[in-house]
Short mmCIF file of C-alpha atoms in Angstrom, two decimals:
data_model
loop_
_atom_site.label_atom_id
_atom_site.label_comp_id
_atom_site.label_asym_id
_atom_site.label_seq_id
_atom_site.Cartn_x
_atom_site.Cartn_y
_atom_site.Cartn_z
CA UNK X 1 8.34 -8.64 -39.21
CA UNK X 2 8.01 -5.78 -37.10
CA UNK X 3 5.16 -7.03 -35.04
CA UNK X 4 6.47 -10.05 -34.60
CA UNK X 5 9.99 -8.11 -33.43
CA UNK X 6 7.46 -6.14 -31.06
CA UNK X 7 5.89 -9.24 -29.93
CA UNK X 8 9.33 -11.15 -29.04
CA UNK X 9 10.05 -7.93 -27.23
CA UNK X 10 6.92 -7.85 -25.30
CA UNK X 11 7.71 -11.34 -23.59
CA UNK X 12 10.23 -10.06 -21.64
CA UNK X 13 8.68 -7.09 -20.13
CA UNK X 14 5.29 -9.36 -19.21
CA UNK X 15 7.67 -11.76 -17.57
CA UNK X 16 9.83 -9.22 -15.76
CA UNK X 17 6.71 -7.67 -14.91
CA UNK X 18 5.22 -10.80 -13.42
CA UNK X 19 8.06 -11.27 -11.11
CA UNK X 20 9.35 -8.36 -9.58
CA UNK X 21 5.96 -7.02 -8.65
CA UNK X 22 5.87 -9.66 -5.84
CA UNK X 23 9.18 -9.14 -4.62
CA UNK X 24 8.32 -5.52 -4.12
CA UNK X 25 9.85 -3.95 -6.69
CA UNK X 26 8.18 -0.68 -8.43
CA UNK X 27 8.02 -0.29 -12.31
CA UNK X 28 8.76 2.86 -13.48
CA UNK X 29 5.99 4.01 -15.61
CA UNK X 30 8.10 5.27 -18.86
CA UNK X 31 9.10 2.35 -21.18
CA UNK X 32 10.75 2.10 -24.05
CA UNK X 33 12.11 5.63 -24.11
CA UNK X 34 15.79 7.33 -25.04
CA UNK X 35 17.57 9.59 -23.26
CA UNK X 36 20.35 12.40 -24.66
CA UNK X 37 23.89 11.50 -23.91
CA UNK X 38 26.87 13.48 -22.81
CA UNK X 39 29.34 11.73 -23.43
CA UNK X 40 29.60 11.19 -27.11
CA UNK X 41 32.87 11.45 -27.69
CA UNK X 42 33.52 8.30 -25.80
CA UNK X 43 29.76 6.72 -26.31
CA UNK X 44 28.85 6.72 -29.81
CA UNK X 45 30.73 3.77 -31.83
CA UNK X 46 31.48 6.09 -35.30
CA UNK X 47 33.24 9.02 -34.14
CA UNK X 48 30.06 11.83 -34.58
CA UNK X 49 30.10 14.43 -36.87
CA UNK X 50 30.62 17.70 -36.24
CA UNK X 51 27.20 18.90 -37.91
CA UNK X 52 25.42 16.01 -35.66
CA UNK X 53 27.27 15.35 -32.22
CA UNK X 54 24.30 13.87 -30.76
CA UNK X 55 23.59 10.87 -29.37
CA UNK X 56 21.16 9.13 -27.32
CA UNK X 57 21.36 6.05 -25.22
CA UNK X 58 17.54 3.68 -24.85
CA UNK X 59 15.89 2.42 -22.00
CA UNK X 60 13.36 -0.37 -22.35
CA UNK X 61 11.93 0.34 -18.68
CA UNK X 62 13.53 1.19 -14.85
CA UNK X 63 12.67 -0.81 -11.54
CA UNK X 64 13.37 0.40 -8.04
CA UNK X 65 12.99 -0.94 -5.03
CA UNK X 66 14.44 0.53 -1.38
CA UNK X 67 17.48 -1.31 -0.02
CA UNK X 68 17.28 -2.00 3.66
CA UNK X 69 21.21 -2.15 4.43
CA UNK X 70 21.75 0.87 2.14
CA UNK X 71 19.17 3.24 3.38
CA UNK X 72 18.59 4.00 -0.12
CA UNK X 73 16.35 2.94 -3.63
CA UNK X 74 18.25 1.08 -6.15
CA UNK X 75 17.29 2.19 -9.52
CA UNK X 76 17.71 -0.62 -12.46
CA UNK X 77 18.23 1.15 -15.98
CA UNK X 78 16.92 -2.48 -17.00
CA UNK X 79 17.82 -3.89 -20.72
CA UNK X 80 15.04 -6.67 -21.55
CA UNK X 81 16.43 -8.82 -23.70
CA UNK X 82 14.28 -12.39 -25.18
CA UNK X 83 16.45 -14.72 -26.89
CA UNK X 84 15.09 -18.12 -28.57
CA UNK X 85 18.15 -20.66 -28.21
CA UNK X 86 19.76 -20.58 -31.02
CA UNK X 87 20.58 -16.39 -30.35
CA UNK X 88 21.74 -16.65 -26.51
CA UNK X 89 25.26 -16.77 -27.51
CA UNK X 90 27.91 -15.27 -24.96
CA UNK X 91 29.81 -12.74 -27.47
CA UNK X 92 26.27 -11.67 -27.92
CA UNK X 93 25.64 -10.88 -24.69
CA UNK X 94 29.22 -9.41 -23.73
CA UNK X 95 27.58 -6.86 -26.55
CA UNK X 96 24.55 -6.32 -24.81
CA UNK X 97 26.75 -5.98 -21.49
CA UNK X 98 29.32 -3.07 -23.23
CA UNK X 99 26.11 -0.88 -24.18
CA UNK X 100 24.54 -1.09 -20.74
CA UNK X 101 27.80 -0.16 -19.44
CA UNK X 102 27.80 2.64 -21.52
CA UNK X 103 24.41 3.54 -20.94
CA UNK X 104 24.84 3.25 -17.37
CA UNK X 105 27.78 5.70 -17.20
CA UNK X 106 25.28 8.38 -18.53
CA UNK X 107 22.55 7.84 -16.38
CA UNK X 108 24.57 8.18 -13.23
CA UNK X 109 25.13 11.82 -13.85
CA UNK X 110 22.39 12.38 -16.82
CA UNK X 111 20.12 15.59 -15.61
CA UNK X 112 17.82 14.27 -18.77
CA UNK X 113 17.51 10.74 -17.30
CA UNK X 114 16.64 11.82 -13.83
CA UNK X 115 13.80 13.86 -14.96
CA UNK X 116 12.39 10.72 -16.78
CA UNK X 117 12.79 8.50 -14.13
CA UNK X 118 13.47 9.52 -10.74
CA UNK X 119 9.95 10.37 -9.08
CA UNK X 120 11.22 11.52 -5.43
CA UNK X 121 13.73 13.44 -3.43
CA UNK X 122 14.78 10.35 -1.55
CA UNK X 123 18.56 9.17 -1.80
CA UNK X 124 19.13 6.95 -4.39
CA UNK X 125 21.83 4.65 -6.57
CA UNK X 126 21.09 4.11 -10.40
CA UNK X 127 22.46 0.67 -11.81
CA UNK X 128 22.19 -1.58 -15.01
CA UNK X 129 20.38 -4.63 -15.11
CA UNK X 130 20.05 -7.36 -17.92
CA UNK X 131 17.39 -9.28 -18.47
CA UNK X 132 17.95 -12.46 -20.75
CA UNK X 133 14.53 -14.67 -21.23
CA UNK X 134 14.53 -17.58 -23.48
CA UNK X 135 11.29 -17.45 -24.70
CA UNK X 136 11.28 -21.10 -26.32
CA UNK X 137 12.26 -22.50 -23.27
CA UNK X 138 15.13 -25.04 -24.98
CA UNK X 139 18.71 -23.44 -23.37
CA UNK X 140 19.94 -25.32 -20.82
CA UNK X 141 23.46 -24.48 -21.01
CA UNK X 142 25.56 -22.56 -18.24
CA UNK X 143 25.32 -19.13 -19.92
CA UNK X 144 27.45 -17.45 -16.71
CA UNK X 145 30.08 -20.06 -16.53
CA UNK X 146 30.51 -19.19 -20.36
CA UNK X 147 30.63 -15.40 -19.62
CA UNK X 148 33.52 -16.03 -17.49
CA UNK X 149 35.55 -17.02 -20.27
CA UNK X 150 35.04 -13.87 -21.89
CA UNK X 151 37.40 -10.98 -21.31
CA UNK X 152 34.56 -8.92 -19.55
CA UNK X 153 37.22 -6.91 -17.80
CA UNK X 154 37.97 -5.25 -21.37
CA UNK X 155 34.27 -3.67 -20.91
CA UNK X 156 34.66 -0.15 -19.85
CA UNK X 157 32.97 0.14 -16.15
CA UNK X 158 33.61 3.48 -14.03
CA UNK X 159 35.03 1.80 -10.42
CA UNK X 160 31.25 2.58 -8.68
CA UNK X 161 29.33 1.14 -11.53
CA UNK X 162 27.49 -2.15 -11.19
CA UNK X 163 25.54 -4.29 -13.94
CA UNK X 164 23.43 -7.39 -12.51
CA UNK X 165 22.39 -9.91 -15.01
CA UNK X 166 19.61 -12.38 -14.79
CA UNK X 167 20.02 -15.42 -17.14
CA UNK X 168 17.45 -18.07 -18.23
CA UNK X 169 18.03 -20.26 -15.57
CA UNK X 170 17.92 -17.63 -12.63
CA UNK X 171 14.69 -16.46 -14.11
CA UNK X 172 13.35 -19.89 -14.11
CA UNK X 173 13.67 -19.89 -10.54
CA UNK X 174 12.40 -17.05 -9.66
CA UNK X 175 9.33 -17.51 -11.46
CA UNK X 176 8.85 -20.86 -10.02
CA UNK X 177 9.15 -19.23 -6.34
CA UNK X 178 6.40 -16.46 -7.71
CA UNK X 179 3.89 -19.14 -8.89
CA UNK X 180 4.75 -21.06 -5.30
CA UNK X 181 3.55 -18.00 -3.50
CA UNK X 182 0.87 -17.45 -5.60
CA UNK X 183 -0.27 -20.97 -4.82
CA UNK X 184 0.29 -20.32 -1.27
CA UNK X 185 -2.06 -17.35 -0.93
CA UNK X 186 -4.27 -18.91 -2.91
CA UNK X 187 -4.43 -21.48 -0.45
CA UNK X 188 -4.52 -19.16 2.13
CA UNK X 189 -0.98 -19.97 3.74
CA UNK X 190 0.21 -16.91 3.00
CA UNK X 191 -1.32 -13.66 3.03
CA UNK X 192 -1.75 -11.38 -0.22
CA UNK X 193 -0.27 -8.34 0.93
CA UNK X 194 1.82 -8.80 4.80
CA UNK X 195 4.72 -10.56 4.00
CA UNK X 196 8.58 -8.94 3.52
CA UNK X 197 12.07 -10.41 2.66
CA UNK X 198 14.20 -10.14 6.21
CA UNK X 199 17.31 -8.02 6.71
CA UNK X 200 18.76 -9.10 9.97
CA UNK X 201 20.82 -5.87 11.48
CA UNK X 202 24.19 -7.07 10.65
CA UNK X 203 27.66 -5.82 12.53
CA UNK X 204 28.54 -3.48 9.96
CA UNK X 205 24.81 -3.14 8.39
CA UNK X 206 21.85 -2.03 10.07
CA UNK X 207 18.52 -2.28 8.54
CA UNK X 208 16.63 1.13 7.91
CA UNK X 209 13.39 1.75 6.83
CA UNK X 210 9.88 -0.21 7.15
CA UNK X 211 10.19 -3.84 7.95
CA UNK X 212 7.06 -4.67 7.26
CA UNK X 213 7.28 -4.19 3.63
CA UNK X 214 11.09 -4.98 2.43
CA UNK X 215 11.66 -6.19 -0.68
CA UNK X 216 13.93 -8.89 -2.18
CA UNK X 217 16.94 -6.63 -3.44
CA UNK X 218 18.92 -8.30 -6.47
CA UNK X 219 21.28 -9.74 -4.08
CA UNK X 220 18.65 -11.57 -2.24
CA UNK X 221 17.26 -12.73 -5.50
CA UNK X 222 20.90 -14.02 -6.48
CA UNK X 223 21.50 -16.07 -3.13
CA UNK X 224 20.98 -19.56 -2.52
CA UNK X 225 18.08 -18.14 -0.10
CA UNK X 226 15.95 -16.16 0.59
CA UNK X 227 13.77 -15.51 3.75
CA UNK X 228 9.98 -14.92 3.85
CA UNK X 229 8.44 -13.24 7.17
CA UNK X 230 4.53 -13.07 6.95
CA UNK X 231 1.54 -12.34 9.30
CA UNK X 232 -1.38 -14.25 9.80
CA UNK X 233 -3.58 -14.78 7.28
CA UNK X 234 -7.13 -13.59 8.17
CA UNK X 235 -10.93 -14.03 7.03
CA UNK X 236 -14.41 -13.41 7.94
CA UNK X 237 -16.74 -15.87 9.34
CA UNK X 238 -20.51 -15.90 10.58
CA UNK X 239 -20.42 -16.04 13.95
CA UNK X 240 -23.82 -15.57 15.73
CA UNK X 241 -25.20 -13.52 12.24
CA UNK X 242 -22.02 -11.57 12.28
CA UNK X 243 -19.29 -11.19 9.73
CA UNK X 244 -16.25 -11.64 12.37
CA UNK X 245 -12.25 -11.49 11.64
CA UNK X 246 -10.88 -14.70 12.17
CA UNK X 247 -7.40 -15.57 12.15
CA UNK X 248 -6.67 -18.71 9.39
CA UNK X 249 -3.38 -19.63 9.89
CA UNK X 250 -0.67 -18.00 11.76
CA UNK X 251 2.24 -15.85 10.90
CA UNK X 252 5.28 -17.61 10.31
CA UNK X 253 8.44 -17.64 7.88
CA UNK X 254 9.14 -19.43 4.36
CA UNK X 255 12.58 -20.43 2.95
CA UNK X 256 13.00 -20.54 -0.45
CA UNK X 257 15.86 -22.76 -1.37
CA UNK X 258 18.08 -22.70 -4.62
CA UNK X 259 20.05 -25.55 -3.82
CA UNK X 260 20.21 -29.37 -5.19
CA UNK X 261 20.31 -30.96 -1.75
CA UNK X 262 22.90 -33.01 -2.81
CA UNK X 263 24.91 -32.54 0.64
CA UNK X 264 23.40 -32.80 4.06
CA UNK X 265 25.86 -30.01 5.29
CA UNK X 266 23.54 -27.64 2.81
CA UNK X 267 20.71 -28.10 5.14
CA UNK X 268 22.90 -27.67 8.74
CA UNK X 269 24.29 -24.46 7.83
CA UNK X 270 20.60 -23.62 6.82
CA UNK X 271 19.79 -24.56 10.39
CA UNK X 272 22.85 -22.18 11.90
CA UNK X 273 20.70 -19.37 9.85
CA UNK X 274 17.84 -19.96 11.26
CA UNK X 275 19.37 -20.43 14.90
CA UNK X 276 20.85 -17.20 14.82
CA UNK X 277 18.09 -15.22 13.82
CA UNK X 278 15.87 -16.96 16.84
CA UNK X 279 13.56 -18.38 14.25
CA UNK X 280 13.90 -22.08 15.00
CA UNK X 281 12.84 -20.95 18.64
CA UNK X 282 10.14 -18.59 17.70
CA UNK X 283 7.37 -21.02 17.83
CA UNK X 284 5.83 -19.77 14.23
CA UNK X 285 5.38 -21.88 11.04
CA UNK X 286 8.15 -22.70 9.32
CA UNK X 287 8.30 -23.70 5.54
CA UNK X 288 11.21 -24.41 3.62
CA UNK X 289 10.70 -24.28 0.41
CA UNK X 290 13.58 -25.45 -2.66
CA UNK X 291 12.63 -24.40 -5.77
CA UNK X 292 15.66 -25.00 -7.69
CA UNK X 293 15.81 -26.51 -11.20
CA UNK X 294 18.29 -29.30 -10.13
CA UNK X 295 17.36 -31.13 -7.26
CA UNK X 296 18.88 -34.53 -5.73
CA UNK X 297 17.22 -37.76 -5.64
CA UNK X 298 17.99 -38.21 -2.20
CA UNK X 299 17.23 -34.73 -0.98
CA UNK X 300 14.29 -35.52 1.43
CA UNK X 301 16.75 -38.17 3.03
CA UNK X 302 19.75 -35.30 3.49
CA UNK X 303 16.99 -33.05 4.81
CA UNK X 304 16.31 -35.80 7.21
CA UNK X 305 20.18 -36.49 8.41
CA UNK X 306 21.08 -32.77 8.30
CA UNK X 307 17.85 -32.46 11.64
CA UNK X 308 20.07 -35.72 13.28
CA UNK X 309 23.14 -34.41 12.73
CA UNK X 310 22.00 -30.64 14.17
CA UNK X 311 20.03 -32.08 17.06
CA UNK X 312 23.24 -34.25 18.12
CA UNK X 313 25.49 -31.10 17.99
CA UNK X 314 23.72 -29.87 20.07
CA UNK X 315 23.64 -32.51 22.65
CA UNK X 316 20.64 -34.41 21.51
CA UNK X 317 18.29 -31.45 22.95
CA UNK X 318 14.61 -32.53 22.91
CA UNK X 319 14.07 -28.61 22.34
CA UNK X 320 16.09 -28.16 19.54
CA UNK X 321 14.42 -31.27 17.76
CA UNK X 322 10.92 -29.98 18.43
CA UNK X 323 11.69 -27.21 16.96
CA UNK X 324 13.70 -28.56 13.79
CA UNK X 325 10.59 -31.21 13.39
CA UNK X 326 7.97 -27.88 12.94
CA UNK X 327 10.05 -26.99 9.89
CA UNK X 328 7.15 -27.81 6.86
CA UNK X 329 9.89 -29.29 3.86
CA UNK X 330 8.64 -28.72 0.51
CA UNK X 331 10.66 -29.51 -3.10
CA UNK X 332 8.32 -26.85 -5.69
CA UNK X 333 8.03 -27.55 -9.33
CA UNK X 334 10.23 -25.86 -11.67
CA UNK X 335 8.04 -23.43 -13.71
CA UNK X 336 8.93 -22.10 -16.86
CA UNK X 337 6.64 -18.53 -18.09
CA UNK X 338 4.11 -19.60 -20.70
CA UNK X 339 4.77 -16.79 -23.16
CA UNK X 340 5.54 -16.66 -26.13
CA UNK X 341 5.65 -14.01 -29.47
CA UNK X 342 3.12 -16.24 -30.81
CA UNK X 343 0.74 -16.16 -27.88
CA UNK X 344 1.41 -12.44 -27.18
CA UNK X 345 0.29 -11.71 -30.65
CA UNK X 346 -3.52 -12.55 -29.50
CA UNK X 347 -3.38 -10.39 -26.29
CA UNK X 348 -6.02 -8.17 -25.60
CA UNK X 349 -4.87 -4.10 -25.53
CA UNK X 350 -6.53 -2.89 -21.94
#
């Protein structure tokens, strides 16, 4: 029973791992590890003893990743959690919730969990994230309109704490939009390594820090979309019995979409986006992208009359549909991770 606890365990880390590394998130190297709390009178659920007042508080693993509009890395005190169906039930994860909330409330202003897990001098914000994977791939109910219900407000959260929680279905979709860029540099329409998520400077929010390589924060991962800026994607080619650097395909911009393009109004305020940020006019490749689980029948038509409708706002400008027409339209296929404890159980220690 224990491996197979250990295996169901494992799922979640491979699949968290899969994920974040290509939105630019860094693992923390420690897994799996406690850290001493202090704050046990109002942490530990039986009142401790006066001949054992400790307590600890676990940590199954901690992502970062540096927040443009923040100036600052976001640390995740991350709870992996892999459910089959019948055990993603909401009081059970209101449960989960209350002990990251605890856990989180120590390692704000725990000297023993920045030692473990903060590897630089470089500002910083620690929060909680939960991680729920359904591992047998069968829930397909609305697990955060059933958290709402709940009285989560009876959790105890300091006023500057802040838990983010993935559920099945979010996790779906971002591992569908991971295998879709793995597809795409594959392919070679998108380059392995030069690509960030963009940050447009904001009025009250200017982006710091190296463009180039932003990540998708967990906001960006929450949103309906998210925006993709690459570079070209290069290779080498004989040319006269020389290897020569050749450019492939251009640099350009991807939209990933979690949307059901049930509305065209969806697609026009899409296009207002994209106006504002001087993209539509920018002459690169476009690709829009929806990789959400629930997608309309009619969505390539509302794609379609969303481009009409824009290009006769704006006065039927030839421009404007030349450069709504570039835009590459793309549904991608909803795709579950393959893991399971089963399959884990055969993997191969490096």
């Amino acid at each position: 029973m224990a491996g197979e606890t250990a295996n169901i365990a494992e799922v979640a880390n491979k699949v968290s791992k899969d994920i974040f590394r290509w939105f630019r998130w860094e693992k923390i190297p420690r897994m799996d590890e406690n850290f001493a709390c202090h704050k046990v009178e109002a942490h530990k659920k039986t009142k401790p003893k006066k001949t054992d007042p400790s307590h600890t508080h676990p940590v199954d693993t901690v992502f970062r990743y540096f927040d443009p509009y923040l100036n600052k890395y976001i640390y995740l005190n991350t709870d992996l959690k892999s459910y089959k169906k019948s055990s993603i039930k909401p009081a059970t994860v209101k449960d989960a919730i209350e002990s990251l909330a605890k856990t989180l409330d120590c390692a704000m202003s725990s000297v023993d969990w920045k030692k473990k897990y903060v590897l630089d001098s470089a500002p910083y914000e620690v929060r909680s994230l939960l991680f729920i994977y359904n591992w047998d791939k069968d829930y397909d109910a609305d697990l955060m309109g059933k958290l709402e219900k709940l009285k989560l407000g009876e959790i105890p959260l300091t006023p500057d704490s802040i838990i983010h929680i993935l559920d099945p279905e979010r996790i779906t979709y971002l591992y569908s939009v991971v295998k879709d860029i793995e597809g795409l540099v594959a392919r070679k329409e998108l380059p392995d390594d030069d690509y960030s998520f963009l940050y447009p400077d904001l009025v009250l929010h200017k982006a710091h820090g190296d463009q180039s390589k932003y990540p998708a924060t967990i906001e960006a991962l929450c949103s309906p979309y998210m925006i993709v800026r690459h570079g070209p994607v290069t290779d080498y080619k004989k040319i006269d019995g020389k290897l020569t650097k050749i450019e492939i395909n251009q640099p350009g911009y991807i939209i990933y979409y979690n949307g059901s393009g049930e509305t065209d109004k969806e697609f026009v305020y899409i296009f207002d986006v994209l106006s504002r940020l001087q993209i539509l006019s920018s002459q690169n490749q476009i690709k829009f992208r929806v990789a959400s689980l629930v997608v309309n029948d009619n969505i390539r038509s509302n794609f379609q009359k969303a481009k009409n409708t824009y290009v006769a706002d704006w006065g039927l400008d030839g421009h404007r549909k030349n450069d709504l027409d570039r835009i590459d339209f793309e549904v991608v296929p909803a795709t579950a991770p393959n893991y399971s404890p089963g399959v884990l159980a055969w993997r191969i220690h490096d």
